[in-house]
Amino acid sequence: MDSDLPPFRFFDDPDLPGWQRWELSDPTRFNAFLAPVSARREGDTAARVRMAPRREHSNLRGDVHGGALLGFMDVAVFAAARTLGIMDGPAATVDLSAQFMAGASADAPIEAVVELLRETRRFFFVRGLIVQNGRTCASFSCTARKSGSAPA
């Protein structure tokens, strides 16, 4: 992998007008398992992040596997933070809590609606919902630590 490339690429999504595609420059990393991931801002403190599940994300019932949902929640936190402009470099999950309420079909896109609750110089705190076709499938909250030079 070319070390001169920025770790993430953020560009207009060719498949979803009004959305930004968010992806790692290195396709051999975990995020590529969930790709493509797209995001859009929704007001001053919220963003919506979207992924289209594939068969490898499914469980035996045909729903998105809980592990894939947890991975998506984690990735959505950082895609939302980038979309909201609160980080521009690497960051790390400190805590992620999730509650599963209903299955999410592996045959339709899922979205994470992520709300910024608070930001400090080193941390940010969010909560979110995983939704599909207007139905809430899961909720989550996350604390993340910024490790780059992001705006305060």
CSV table of C-alpha atoms in Angstrom, one decimal:
chain,number,residue,atom,x,y,z
A,1,MET,CA,0.0,0.0,0.0
A,2,ASP,CA,1.3,3.5,-0.9
A,3,SER,CA,2.1,5.2,2.4
A,4,ASP,CA,1.7,8.6,0.6
A,5,LEU,CA,-2.0,8.1,0.3
A,6,PRO,CA,-4.3,9.5,3.0
A,7,PRO,CA,-5.8,6.7,5.0
A,8,PHE,CA,-9.4,7.5,4.0
A,9,ARG,CA,-11.1,8.7,0.8
A,10,PHE,CA,-14.2,10.8,1.0
A,11,PHE,CA,-15.9,11.7,-2.3
A,12,ASP,CA,-19.3,12.2,-4.0
A,13,ASP,CA,-21.0,8.8,-4.2
A,14,PRO,CA,-21.7,8.0,-7.8
A,15,ASP,CA,-24.6,5.7,-6.9
A,16,LEU,CA,-26.4,8.0,-4.3
A,17,PRO,CA,-26.7,11.7,-5.2
A,18,GLY,CA,-26.3,13.9,-2.2
A,19,TRP,CA,-24.2,11.3,-0.3
A,20,GLN,CA,-20.5,11.0,0.2
A,21,ARG,CA,-18.7,7.6,-0.2
A,22,TRP,CA,-16.4,6.9,2.7
A,23,GLU,CA,-13.7,4.3,2.3
A,24,LEU,CA,-10.2,3.3,3.3
A,25,SER,CA,-7.5,3.8,0.8
A,26,ASP,CA,-6.3,0.3,1.7
A,27,PRO,CA,-8.9,-2.2,0.5
A,28,THR,CA,-7.3,-5.0,2.5
A,29,ARG,CA,-8.5,-3.6,5.9
A,30,PHE,CA,-11.7,-4.5,7.8
A,31,ASN,CA,-13.7,-1.6,6.5
A,32,ALA,CA,-13.6,-3.0,3.0
A,33,PHE,CA,-15.7,-6.0,4.3
A,34,LEU,CA,-18.6,-3.5,4.8
A,35,ALA,CA,-18.1,-1.4,1.7
A,36,PRO,CA,-19.5,0.5,0.1
A,37,VAL,CA,-20.3,2.9,3.0
A,38,SER,CA,-21.9,6.2,2.3
A,39,ALA,CA,-22.8,9.2,4.5
A,40,ARG,CA,-24.6,12.4,4.5
A,41,ARG,CA,-25.1,15.2,7.0
A,42,GLU,CA,-28.5,15.7,8.6
A,43,GLY,CA,-28.4,19.1,10.4
A,44,ASP,CA,-25.7,20.4,12.6
A,45,THR,CA,-25.2,17.4,14.9
A,46,ALA,CA,-26.4,14.3,13.0
A,47,ALA,CA,-25.4,12.2,10.0
A,48,ARG,CA,-26.8,9.2,8.2
A,49,VAL,CA,-24.5,6.4,7.2
A,50,ARG,CA,-25.6,3.6,4.8
A,51,MET,CA,-24.4,0.2,3.7
A,52,ALA,CA,-25.8,-2.4,1.4
A,53,PRO,CA,-25.5,-5.9,3.1
A,54,ARG,CA,-24.3,-8.8,1.0
A,55,ARG,CA,-24.6,-12.6,1.6
A,56,GLU,CA,-21.4,-12.7,3.6
A,57,HIS,CA,-23.0,-10.3,6.1
A,58,SER,CA,-25.9,-12.6,6.7
A,59,ASN,CA,-26.8,-15.2,9.3
A,60,LEU,CA,-28.7,-18.5,8.7
A,61,ARG,CA,-32.0,-16.7,9.0
A,62,GLY,CA,-31.1,-14.3,6.1
A,63,ASP,CA,-30.7,-11.3,8.5
A,64,VAL,CA,-27.6,-9.2,8.9
A,65,HIS,CA,-25.4,-11.1,11.4
A,66,GLY,CA,-25.1,-9.3,14.7
A,67,GLY,CA,-21.3,-9.1,14.3
A,68,ALA,CA,-21.7,-7.4,11.0
A,69,LEU,CA,-24.1,-5.0,12.6
A,70,LEU,CA,-21.7,-4.2,15.4
A,71,GLY,CA,-18.9,-3.7,12.8
A,72,PHE,CA,-21.2,-1.3,10.9
A,73,MET,CA,-22.1,0.6,14.0
A,74,ASP,CA,-18.4,1.1,14.8
A,75,VAL,CA,-17.6,2.2,11.2
A,76,ALA,CA,-20.6,4.4,11.1
A,77,VAL,CA,-19.5,6.4,14.2
A,78,PHE,CA,-16.3,7.4,12.3
A,79,ALA,CA,-18.0,8.0,9.0
A,80,ALA,CA,-20.5,10.3,10.8
A,81,ALA,CA,-17.7,12.1,12.7
A,82,ARG,CA,-15.9,12.8,9.4
A,83,THR,CA,-19.1,13.9,7.8
A,84,LEU,CA,-19.7,16.3,10.7
A,85,GLY,CA,-16.2,17.6,10.5
A,86,ILE,CA,-15.2,16.7,14.1
A,87,MET,CA,-12.2,14.6,13.1
A,88,ASP,CA,-9.8,14.5,10.2
A,89,GLY,CA,-7.3,11.8,11.4
A,90,PRO,CA,-7.3,8.5,13.1
A,91,ALA,CA,-9.4,7.8,16.2
A,92,ALA,CA,-10.3,4.8,18.4
A,93,THR,CA,-13.4,3.3,19.9
A,94,VAL,CA,-13.3,3.5,23.7
A,95,ASP,CA,-16.8,2.1,24.4
A,96,LEU,CA,-19.6,0.8,22.2
A,97,SER,CA,-22.9,-0.4,23.6
A,98,ALA,CA,-25.6,-1.9,21.5
A,99,GLN,CA,-29.1,-3.1,21.9
A,100,PHE,CA,-30.7,-5.3,19.2
A,101,MET,CA,-34.5,-4.9,18.7
A,102,ALA,CA,-35.3,-6.6,15.4
A,103,GLY,CA,-33.6,-8.4,12.6
A,104,ALA,CA,-32.3,-6.4,9.6
A,105,SER,CA,-32.8,-8.2,6.3
A,106,ALA,CA,-29.6,-8.9,4.4
A,107,ASP,CA,-31.5,-8.1,1.2
A,108,ALA,CA,-32.0,-4.3,1.7
A,109,PRO,CA,-29.7,-1.4,2.7
A,110,ILE,CA,-29.3,-0.5,6.4
A,111,GLU,CA,-28.6,3.0,7.7
A,112,ALA,CA,-27.1,4.3,10.9
A,113,VAL,CA,-28.6,7.6,12.1
A,114,VAL,CA,-25.8,9.0,14.3
A,115,GLU,CA,-26.2,12.0,16.6
A,116,LEU,CA,-23.3,13.8,18.2
A,117,LEU,CA,-24.0,14.3,21.9
A,118,ARG,CA,-20.7,16.0,23.0
A,119,GLU,CA,-17.3,16.7,21.7
A,120,THR,CA,-14.1,17.6,23.7
A,121,ARG,CA,-10.6,18.2,22.6
A,122,ARG,CA,-9.8,14.4,22.7
A,123,PHE,CA,-13.1,12.6,22.8
A,124,PHE,CA,-16.5,12.6,21.2
A,125,PHE,CA,-19.8,10.9,22.3
A,126,VAL,CA,-22.5,9.7,20.0
A,127,ARG,CA,-25.7,7.7,20.0
A,128,GLY,CA,-27.4,6.1,17.1
A,129,LEU,CA,-30.1,3.9,15.6
A,130,ILE,CA,-29.8,1.2,12.9
A,131,VAL,CA,-32.8,1.5,10.7
A,132,GLN,CA,-34.1,-0.3,7.6
A,133,ASN,CA,-37.1,0.6,5.6
A,134,GLY,CA,-38.4,2.9,8.4
A,135,ARG,CA,-38.0,0.2,11.1
A,136,THR,CA,-35.6,0.5,14.0
A,137,CYS,CA,-33.4,-2.6,14.3
A,138,ALA,CA,-30.9,-1.6,16.9
A,139,SER,CA,-29.6,1.3,19.0
A,140,PHE,CA,-26.1,2.1,20.1
A,141,SER,CA,-23.9,4.6,21.9
A,142,CYS,CA,-20.2,5.2,21.6
A,143,THR,CA,-17.3,7.0,23.1
A,144,ALA,CA,-14.4,7.6,20.8
A,145,ARG,CA,-11.0,9.1,21.3
A,146,LYS,CA,-9.5,11.4,18.7
A,147,SER,CA,-5.8,10.9,18.1
A,148,GLY,CA,-5.1,13.4,15.3
A,149,SER,CA,-5.2,17.1,15.1
A,150,ALA,CA,-9.0,17.5,14.8
A,151,PRO,CA,-10.8,20.8,15.5
A,152,ALA,CA,-12.0,21.2,19.1
